[in-house]
């Protein structure tokens, strides 16, 4: 069965430090992978996505993610975290035909706190 | 302005009430979705509409009834809900293999 695992429920980093959020997936075919961010009381905003091609994907707000098929991972990174990055981050795999953009299986999320 | 607007933002209803959640997308997308976000559980896909036809229903109880009258509007009709149905209900839309699904800000539903 398709699934997404985000092993870290809560991470705290200092402002200016680097960040890596982990995501592992289980999917039978070539996965379509996404990272979303959710600020308190808000909906989800797409940070980046991977469909094919270059395994290092650049997204908005200075985020990037690397697809590693051998490890079934799609970890999210940012070289220098800003206080405004404090939010909850969700990894998702597209479960629909052709990686349907909205038919998604989500992980449980990782809450990011940023220390001044 | 996210392009996907949900109303109301907050709703408190009794277990015998009937209410509806509304979603409107201004992006010209051809697919719309309802998700449920509960505390301590992953986001769960409830319904998928593509070209105004329901293409997926993930074993959602019949007390939730979706309606998609056109490609821009999606409703979730609620009746005789249970307290465990309290959650954030998110609407999303997408267009083929475009730039990803766009989510609304959600309706925070509390069933008392």
PDB file of C-alpha atoms in Angstrom:
ATOM      1  CA  UNK A   1       0.000   0.000   0.000  1.00  0.00           C
ATOM      2  CA  UNK A   2       1.133   3.526  -0.674  1.00  0.00           C
ATOM      3  CA  UNK A   3       2.317   5.452   2.338  1.00  0.00           C
ATOM      4  CA  UNK A   4       4.408   8.410   3.391  1.00  0.00           C
ATOM      5  CA  UNK A   5       6.450   8.555   6.573  1.00  0.00           C
ATOM      6  CA  UNK A   6       7.780  11.676   8.192  1.00  0.00           C
ATOM      7  CA  UNK A   7       9.787  10.335  11.134  1.00  0.00           C
ATOM      8  CA  UNK A   8      10.217  13.652  12.921  1.00  0.00           C
ATOM      9  CA  UNK A   9       7.089  15.036  14.560  1.00  0.00           C
ATOM     10  CA  UNK A  10       8.734  18.220  15.820  1.00  0.00           C
ATOM     11  CA  UNK A  11      12.059  19.858  15.016  1.00  0.00           C
ATOM     12  CA  UNK A  12      13.568  22.993  16.507  1.00  0.00           C
ATOM     13  CA  UNK A  13      16.400  24.847  14.785  1.00  0.00           C
ATOM     14  CA  UNK A  14      18.096  28.164  15.390  1.00  0.00           C
ATOM     15  CA  UNK A  15      17.522  31.003  12.985  1.00  0.00           C
ATOM     16  CA  UNK A  16      20.242  30.949  10.348  1.00  0.00           C
ATOM     17  CA  UNK A  17      20.952  27.258  10.802  1.00  0.00           C
ATOM     18  CA  UNK A  18      20.456  24.695   8.081  1.00  0.00           C
ATOM     19  CA  UNK A  19      17.397  22.477   7.957  1.00  0.00           C
ATOM     20  CA  UNK A  20      16.609  19.010   6.694  1.00  0.00           C
ATOM     21  CA  UNK A  21      13.173  17.438   7.025  1.00  0.00           C
ATOM     22  CA  UNK A  22      12.947  13.757   6.288  1.00  0.00           C
ATOM     23  CA  UNK A  23      10.390  11.988   4.147  1.00  0.00           C
ATOM     24  CA  UNK A  24      10.214   8.342   3.109  1.00  0.00           C
ATOM     25  CA  UNK A  25       7.612   6.912   0.814  1.00  0.00           C
ATOM     26  CA  UNK A  26       6.274   3.562  -0.231  1.00  0.00           C
ATOM     27  CA  UNK A  27       4.932   3.450  -3.764  1.00  0.00           C
ATOM     28  CA  UNK A  28       4.919   0.774  -6.425  1.00  0.00           C
ATOM     29  CA  UNK A  29       5.651   2.923  -9.453  1.00  0.00           C
ATOM     30  CA  UNK A  30       7.604   6.067 -10.176  1.00  0.00           C
ATOM     31  CA  UNK A  31       6.367   8.444  -7.534  1.00  0.00           C
ATOM     32  CA  UNK A  32       5.142  11.985  -7.930  1.00  0.00           C
ATOM     33  CA  UNK A  33       6.328  13.726  -4.771  1.00  0.00           C
ATOM     34  CA  UNK A  34       5.373  16.998  -3.138  1.00  0.00           C
ATOM     35  CA  UNK A  35       6.209  19.127  -0.138  1.00  0.00           C
ATOM     36  CA  UNK A  36       3.581  21.444   1.316  1.00  0.00           C
ATOM     37  CA  UNK A  37       3.778  23.975   4.143  1.00  0.00           C
ATOM     38  CA  UNK A  38       0.944  24.952   6.472  1.00  0.00           C
ATOM     39  CA  UNK A  39       1.068  28.007   8.714  1.00  0.00           C
ATOM     40  CA  UNK A  40      -1.240  28.065  11.749  1.00  0.00           C
ATOM     41  CA  UNK A  41      -4.868  28.486  10.771  1.00  0.00           C
ATOM     42  CA  UNK A  42      -4.047  28.376   7.085  1.00  0.00           C
ATOM     43  CA  UNK A  43      -4.387  25.992   4.182  1.00  0.00           C
ATOM     44  CA  UNK A  44      -1.508  24.235   2.483  1.00  0.00           C
ATOM     45  CA  UNK A  45       0.942  25.917   0.148  1.00  0.00           C
ATOM     46  CA  UNK A  46       2.978  23.925  -2.356  1.00  0.00           C
ATOM     47  CA  UNK A  47       6.729  24.348  -1.843  1.00  0.00           C
ATOM     48  CA  UNK A  48       7.994  22.071  -4.590  1.00  0.00           C
ATOM     49  CA  UNK A  49       7.299  18.905  -6.500  1.00  0.00           C
ATOM     50  CA  UNK A  50       9.153  16.103  -8.260  1.00  0.00           C
ATOM     51  CA  UNK A  51       7.818  14.331 -11.323  1.00  0.00           C
ATOM     52  CA  UNK A  52      10.895  13.233 -13.257  1.00  0.00           C
ATOM     53  CA  UNK A  53      14.277  14.403 -14.442  1.00  0.00           C
ATOM     54  CA  UNK A  54      16.752  16.160 -12.205  1.00  0.00           C
ATOM     55  CA  UNK A  55      16.560  14.608  -8.754  1.00  0.00           C
ATOM     56  CA  UNK A  56      17.375  17.899  -7.019  1.00  0.00           C
ATOM     57  CA  UNK A  57      14.318  20.099  -7.119  1.00  0.00           C
ATOM     58  CA  UNK A  58      14.215  23.786  -6.317  1.00  0.00           C
ATOM     59  CA  UNK A  59      11.145  25.310  -4.751  1.00  0.00           C
ATOM     60  CA  UNK A  60       9.850  28.560  -3.371  1.00  0.00           C
ATOM     61  CA  UNK A  61      11.154  30.364  -0.297  1.00  0.00           C
ATOM     62  CA  UNK A  62      14.670  28.957  -0.774  1.00  0.00           C
ATOM     63  CA  UNK A  63      13.700  25.314  -0.224  1.00  0.00           C
ATOM     64  CA  UNK A  64      15.013  22.363  -2.177  1.00  0.00           C
ATOM     65  CA  UNK A  65      14.457  18.622  -2.047  1.00  0.00           C
ATOM     66  CA  UNK A  66      16.365  15.636  -3.338  1.00  0.00           C
ATOM     67  CA  UNK A  67      14.735  12.486  -4.650  1.00  0.00           C
ATOM     68  CA  UNK A  68      16.726   9.352  -3.859  1.00  0.00           C
ATOM     69  CA  UNK A  69      15.104   6.304  -5.375  1.00  0.00           C
ATOM     70  CA  UNK A  70      17.479   3.861  -3.697  1.00  0.00           C
ATOM     71  CA  UNK A  71      16.464   5.189  -0.277  1.00  0.00           C
ATOM     72  CA  UNK A  72      12.811   5.905  -1.139  1.00  0.00           C
ATOM     73  CA  UNK A  73      13.369   9.363   0.256  1.00  0.00           C
ATOM     74  CA  UNK A  74      12.494  12.917  -0.658  1.00  0.00           C
ATOM     75  CA  UNK A  75      14.068  15.090   2.029  1.00  0.00           C
ATOM     76  CA  UNK A  76      13.451  18.814   2.200  1.00  0.00           C
ATOM     77  CA  UNK A  77      16.353  21.179   2.854  1.00  0.00           C
ATOM     78  CA  UNK A  78      17.057  24.828   3.393  1.00  0.00           C
ATOM     79  CA  UNK A  79      20.563  26.227   3.946  1.00  0.00           C
ATOM     80  CA  UNK A  80      19.536  29.032   6.307  1.00  0.00           C
ATOM     81  CA  UNK A  81      16.257  29.058   8.192  1.00  0.00           C
ATOM     82  CA  UNK A  82      14.309  32.256   8.831  1.00  0.00           C
ATOM     83  CA  UNK A  83      11.896  32.804  11.722  1.00  0.00           C
ATOM     84  CA  UNK A  84       9.042  33.000   9.197  1.00  0.00           C
ATOM     85  CA  UNK A  85       9.709  29.364   8.222  1.00  0.00           C
ATOM     86  CA  UNK A  86       8.136  28.179  11.479  1.00  0.00           C
ATOM     87  CA  UNK A  87       5.177  26.089  10.321  1.00  0.00           C
ATOM     88  CA  UNK A  88       4.143  22.511   9.708  1.00  0.00           C
ATOM     89  CA  UNK A  89       5.553  20.723   6.698  1.00  0.00           C
ATOM     90  CA  UNK A  90       3.877  17.871   4.874  1.00  0.00           C
ATOM     91  CA  UNK A  91       5.351  15.429   2.418  1.00  0.00           C
ATOM     92  CA  UNK A  92       2.946  13.787  -0.029  1.00  0.00           C
ATOM     93  CA  UNK A  93       2.912  11.287  -2.860  1.00  0.00           C
ATOM     94  CA  UNK A  94       0.541  11.531  -5.792  1.00  0.00           C
ATOM     95  CA  UNK A  95      -1.719   8.517  -5.742  1.00  0.00           C
ATOM     96  CA  UNK A  96      -3.844   9.139  -8.785  1.00  0.00           C
ATOM     97  CA  UNK A  97      -3.385   8.274 -12.424  1.00  0.00           C
ATOM     98  CA  UNK A  98      -0.530  10.244 -13.903  1.00  0.00           C
ATOM     99  CA  UNK A  99       0.320  11.582 -10.482  1.00  0.00           C
ATOM    100  CA  UNK A 100      -2.929  13.471 -10.187  1.00  0.00           C
ATOM    101  CA  UNK A 101      -1.990  16.684  -8.544  1.00  0.00           C
ATOM    102  CA  UNK A 102      -4.667  16.684  -5.895  1.00  0.00           C
ATOM    103  CA  UNK A 103      -5.114  12.968  -5.225  1.00  0.00           C
ATOM    104  CA  UNK A 104      -2.447  12.823  -2.562  1.00  0.00           C
ATOM    105  CA  UNK A 105      -1.336  10.625   0.299  1.00  0.00           C
ATOM    106  CA  UNK A 106       0.169  12.747   3.036  1.00  0.00           C
ATOM    107  CA  UNK A 107       2.597  12.089   5.832  1.00  0.00           C
ATOM    108  CA  UNK A 108       1.661  13.136   9.351  1.00  0.00           C
ATOM    109  CA  UNK A 109       3.692  16.298   9.105  1.00  0.00           C
ATOM    110  CA  UNK A 110       6.729  17.783  10.824  1.00  0.00           C
ATOM    111  CA  UNK A 111       6.286  20.876  12.935  1.00  0.00           C
ATOM    112  CA  UNK A 112       9.202  23.263  12.652  1.00  0.00           C
ATOM    113  CA  UNK A 113      10.011  25.719  15.429  1.00  0.00           C
ATOM    114  CA  UNK A 114      12.689  28.380  14.942  1.00  0.00           C
ATOM    115  CA  UNK A 115      14.707  29.757  17.866  1.00  0.00           C
ATOM    116  CA  UNK A 116      15.925  33.376  17.680  1.00  0.00           C
TER     117      UNK A 116
ATOM    118  CA  UNK B   1      -5.757  35.433  -2.166  1.00  0.00           C
ATOM    119  CA  UNK B   2      -4.978  31.786  -2.761  1.00  0.00           C
ATOM    120  CA  UNK B   3      -7.343  31.273  -5.683  1.00  0.00           C
ATOM    121  CA  UNK B   4      -9.362  28.766  -3.667  1.00  0.00           C
ATOM    122  CA  UNK B   5     -11.881  30.276  -1.265  1.00  0.00           C
ATOM    123  CA  UNK B   6     -13.701  28.354   1.429  1.00  0.00           C
ATOM    124  CA  UNK B   7     -16.672  29.523   3.457  1.00  0.00           C
ATOM    125  CA  UNK B   8     -17.357  29.646   6.270  1.00  0.00           C
ATOM    126  CA  UNK B   9     -13.945  29.703   7.939  1.00  0.00           C
ATOM    127  CA  UNK B  10     -15.417  28.454  11.214  1.00  0.00           C
ATOM    128  CA  UNK B  11     -18.569  26.461  11.885  1.00  0.00           C
ATOM    129  CA  UNK B  12     -20.082  25.099  15.068  1.00  0.00           C
ATOM    130  CA  UNK B  13     -23.007  22.750  14.629  1.00  0.00           C
ATOM    131  CA  UNK B  14     -25.086  20.400  16.696  1.00  0.00           C
ATOM    132  CA  UNK B  15     -25.358  16.737  15.877  1.00  0.00           C
ATOM    133  CA  UNK B  16     -28.876  17.158  14.512  1.00  0.00           C
ATOM    134  CA  UNK B  17     -28.098  20.158  12.320  1.00  0.00           C
ATOM    135  CA  UNK B  18     -27.691  20.289   8.554  1.00  0.00           C
ATOM    136  CA  UNK B  19     -25.056  22.604   7.156  1.00  0.00           C
ATOM    137  CA  UNK B  20     -22.982  22.993   4.020  1.00  0.00           C
ATOM    138  CA  UNK B  21     -19.381  23.929   3.359  1.00  0.00           C
ATOM    139  CA  UNK B  22     -18.621  25.860   0.207  1.00  0.00           C
ATOM    140  CA  UNK B  23     -15.506  25.973  -1.937  1.00  0.00           C
ATOM    141  CA  UNK B  24     -14.908  28.170  -4.956  1.00  0.00           C
ATOM    142  CA  UNK B  25     -11.847  28.168  -7.182  1.00  0.00           C
ATOM    143  CA  UNK B  26     -10.904  31.029  -9.479  1.00  0.00           C
ATOM    144  CA  UNK B  27      -8.042  29.242 -11.249  1.00  0.00           C
ATOM    145  CA  UNK B  28      -9.815  27.555 -14.151  1.00  0.00           C
ATOM    146  CA  UNK B  29      -8.944  24.110 -12.802  1.00  0.00           C
ATOM    147  CA  UNK B  30     -10.855  20.998 -13.804  1.00  0.00           C
ATOM    148  CA  UNK B  31     -10.500  18.901 -10.641  1.00  0.00           C
ATOM    149  CA  UNK B  32     -11.562  19.601  -7.066  1.00  0.00           C
ATOM    150  CA  UNK B  33     -11.053  17.744  -3.811  1.00  0.00           C
ATOM    151  CA  UNK B  34     -12.218  17.585  -0.208  1.00  0.00           C
ATOM    152  CA  UNK B  35      -9.719  16.680   2.488  1.00  0.00           C
ATOM    153  CA  UNK B  36     -10.181  16.177   6.220  1.00  0.00           C
ATOM    154  CA  UNK B  37      -7.427  17.201   8.627  1.00  0.00           C
ATOM    155  CA  UNK B  38      -7.856  15.851  12.156  1.00  0.00           C
ATOM    156  CA  UNK B  39      -5.524  16.263  15.071  1.00  0.00           C
ATOM    157  CA  UNK B  40      -2.760  13.652  15.150  1.00  0.00           C
ATOM    158  CA  UNK B  41      -3.849  12.031  11.861  1.00  0.00           C
ATOM    159  CA  UNK B  42      -2.568  12.550   8.331  1.00  0.00           C
ATOM    160  CA  UNK B  43      -4.607  14.556   5.906  1.00  0.00           C
ATOM    161  CA  UNK B  44      -7.262  12.249   4.473  1.00  0.00           C
ATOM    162  CA  UNK B  45      -8.650  12.536   0.980  1.00  0.00           C
ATOM    163  CA  UNK B  46     -12.443  12.345   1.097  1.00  0.00           C
ATOM    164  CA  UNK B  47     -13.727  13.069  -2.403  1.00  0.00           C
ATOM    165  CA  UNK B  48     -12.349  13.775  -5.854  1.00  0.00           C
ATOM    166  CA  UNK B  49     -14.247  15.457  -8.656  1.00  0.00           C
ATOM    167  CA  UNK B  50     -12.838  15.623 -12.160  1.00  0.00           C
ATOM    168  CA  UNK B  51     -14.768  17.527 -14.812  1.00  0.00           C
ATOM    169  CA  UNK B  52     -17.647  17.758 -12.336  1.00  0.00           C
ATOM    170  CA  UNK B  53     -17.941  13.996 -11.937  1.00  0.00           C
ATOM    171  CA  UNK B  54     -17.057  12.199  -8.756  1.00  0.00           C
ATOM    172  CA  UNK B  55     -14.161   9.893  -9.492  1.00  0.00           C
ATOM    173  CA  UNK B  56     -13.216   8.789  -6.017  1.00  0.00           C
ATOM    174  CA  UNK B  57     -14.922   8.358  -2.694  1.00  0.00           C
ATOM    175  CA  UNK B  58     -12.636   7.047   0.004  1.00  0.00           C
ATOM    176  CA  UNK B  59     -15.176   5.191   2.157  1.00  0.00           C
ATOM    177  CA  UNK B  60     -16.566   8.365   3.614  1.00  0.00           C
ATOM    178  CA  UNK B  61     -19.702   8.022   5.781  1.00  0.00           C
ATOM    179  CA  UNK B  62     -22.943   9.006   4.076  1.00  0.00           C
ATOM    180  CA  UNK B  63     -23.454  11.850   6.539  1.00  0.00           C
ATOM    181  CA  UNK B  64     -20.999  13.681   4.268  1.00  0.00           C
ATOM    182  CA  UNK B  65     -22.482  14.408   0.855  1.00  0.00           C
ATOM    183  CA  UNK B  66     -20.472  16.257  -1.800  1.00  0.00           C
ATOM    184  CA  UNK B  67     -21.850  18.250  -4.682  1.00  0.00           C
ATOM    185  CA  UNK B  68     -20.050  19.761  -7.648  1.00  0.00           C
ATOM    186  CA  UNK B  69     -22.514  21.811  -9.721  1.00  0.00           C
ATOM    187  CA  UNK B  70     -19.803  23.219 -12.007  1.00  0.00           C
ATOM    188  CA  UNK B  71     -16.049  23.244 -12.357  1.00  0.00           C
ATOM    189  CA  UNK B  72     -15.644  26.253 -10.083  1.00  0.00           C
ATOM    190  CA  UNK B  73     -17.762  25.216  -7.114  1.00  0.00           C
ATOM    191  CA  UNK B  74     -17.705  22.362  -4.673  1.00  0.00           C
ATOM    192  CA  UNK B  75     -19.936  21.800  -1.683  1.00  0.00           C
ATOM    193  CA  UNK B  76     -19.852  19.425   1.249  1.00  0.00           C
ATOM    194  CA  UNK B  77     -23.274  18.877   2.761  1.00  0.00           C
ATOM    195  CA  UNK B  78     -23.260  17.786   6.376  1.00  0.00           C
ATOM    196  CA  UNK B  79     -26.017  16.135   8.400  1.00  0.00           C
ATOM    197  CA  UNK B  80     -26.252  14.249  11.682  1.00  0.00           C
ATOM    198  CA  UNK B  81     -22.527  14.554  12.303  1.00  0.00           C
ATOM    199  CA  UNK B  82     -20.665  13.100  15.260  1.00  0.00           C
ATOM    200  CA  UNK B  83     -18.232  14.884  17.588  1.00  0.00           C
ATOM    201  CA  UNK B  84     -15.361  12.911  16.010  1.00  0.00           C
ATOM    202  CA  UNK B  85     -16.143  14.674  12.723  1.00  0.00           C
ATOM    203  CA  UNK B  86     -14.750  17.875  14.212  1.00  0.00           C
ATOM    204  CA  UNK B  87     -11.756  18.780  12.060  1.00  0.00           C
ATOM    205  CA  UNK B  88     -10.361  21.194   9.521  1.00  0.00           C
ATOM    206  CA  UNK B  89     -11.929  20.537   6.119  1.00  0.00           C
ATOM    207  CA  UNK B  90      -9.759  21.596   3.230  1.00  0.00           C
ATOM    208  CA  UNK B  91     -10.759  22.064  -0.357  1.00  0.00           C
ATOM    209  CA  UNK B  92      -8.229  21.876  -3.194  1.00  0.00           C
ATOM    210  CA  UNK B  93      -8.196  22.204  -6.960  1.00  0.00           C
ATOM    211  CA  UNK B  94      -5.803  21.179  -9.711  1.00  0.00           C
ATOM    212  CA  UNK B  95      -5.406  21.128 -13.468  1.00  0.00           C
ATOM    213  CA  UNK B  96      -3.840  18.126 -15.149  1.00  0.00           C
ATOM    214  CA  UNK B  97      -0.111  17.920 -14.591  1.00  0.00           C
ATOM    215  CA  UNK B  98       0.148  21.596 -13.855  1.00  0.00           C
ATOM    216  CA  UNK B  99       1.854  23.352 -10.989  1.00  0.00           C
ATOM    217  CA  UNK B 100       0.306  21.266  -8.226  1.00  0.00           C
ATOM    218  CA  UNK B 101      -2.866  21.352  -6.186  1.00  0.00           C
ATOM    219  CA  UNK B 102      -3.944  24.634  -4.650  1.00  0.00           C
ATOM    220  CA  UNK B 103      -5.586  24.494  -1.247  1.00  0.00           C
ATOM    221  CA  UNK B 104      -8.086  26.775   0.389  1.00  0.00           C
ATOM    222  CA  UNK B 105      -7.650  27.993   3.944  1.00  0.00           C
ATOM    223  CA  UNK B 106     -10.106  25.446   5.275  1.00  0.00           C
ATOM    224  CA  UNK B 107     -13.246  25.404   7.368  1.00  0.00           C
ATOM    225  CA  UNK B 108     -12.728  24.642  11.046  1.00  0.00           C
ATOM    226  CA  UNK B 109     -15.728  22.505  11.980  1.00  0.00           C
ATOM    227  CA  UNK B 110     -16.746  21.784  15.556  1.00  0.00           C
ATOM    228  CA  UNK B 111     -19.569  19.351  16.238  1.00  0.00           C
ATOM    229  CA  UNK B 112     -21.159  19.707  19.654  1.00  0.00           C
TER     230      UNK B 112
END
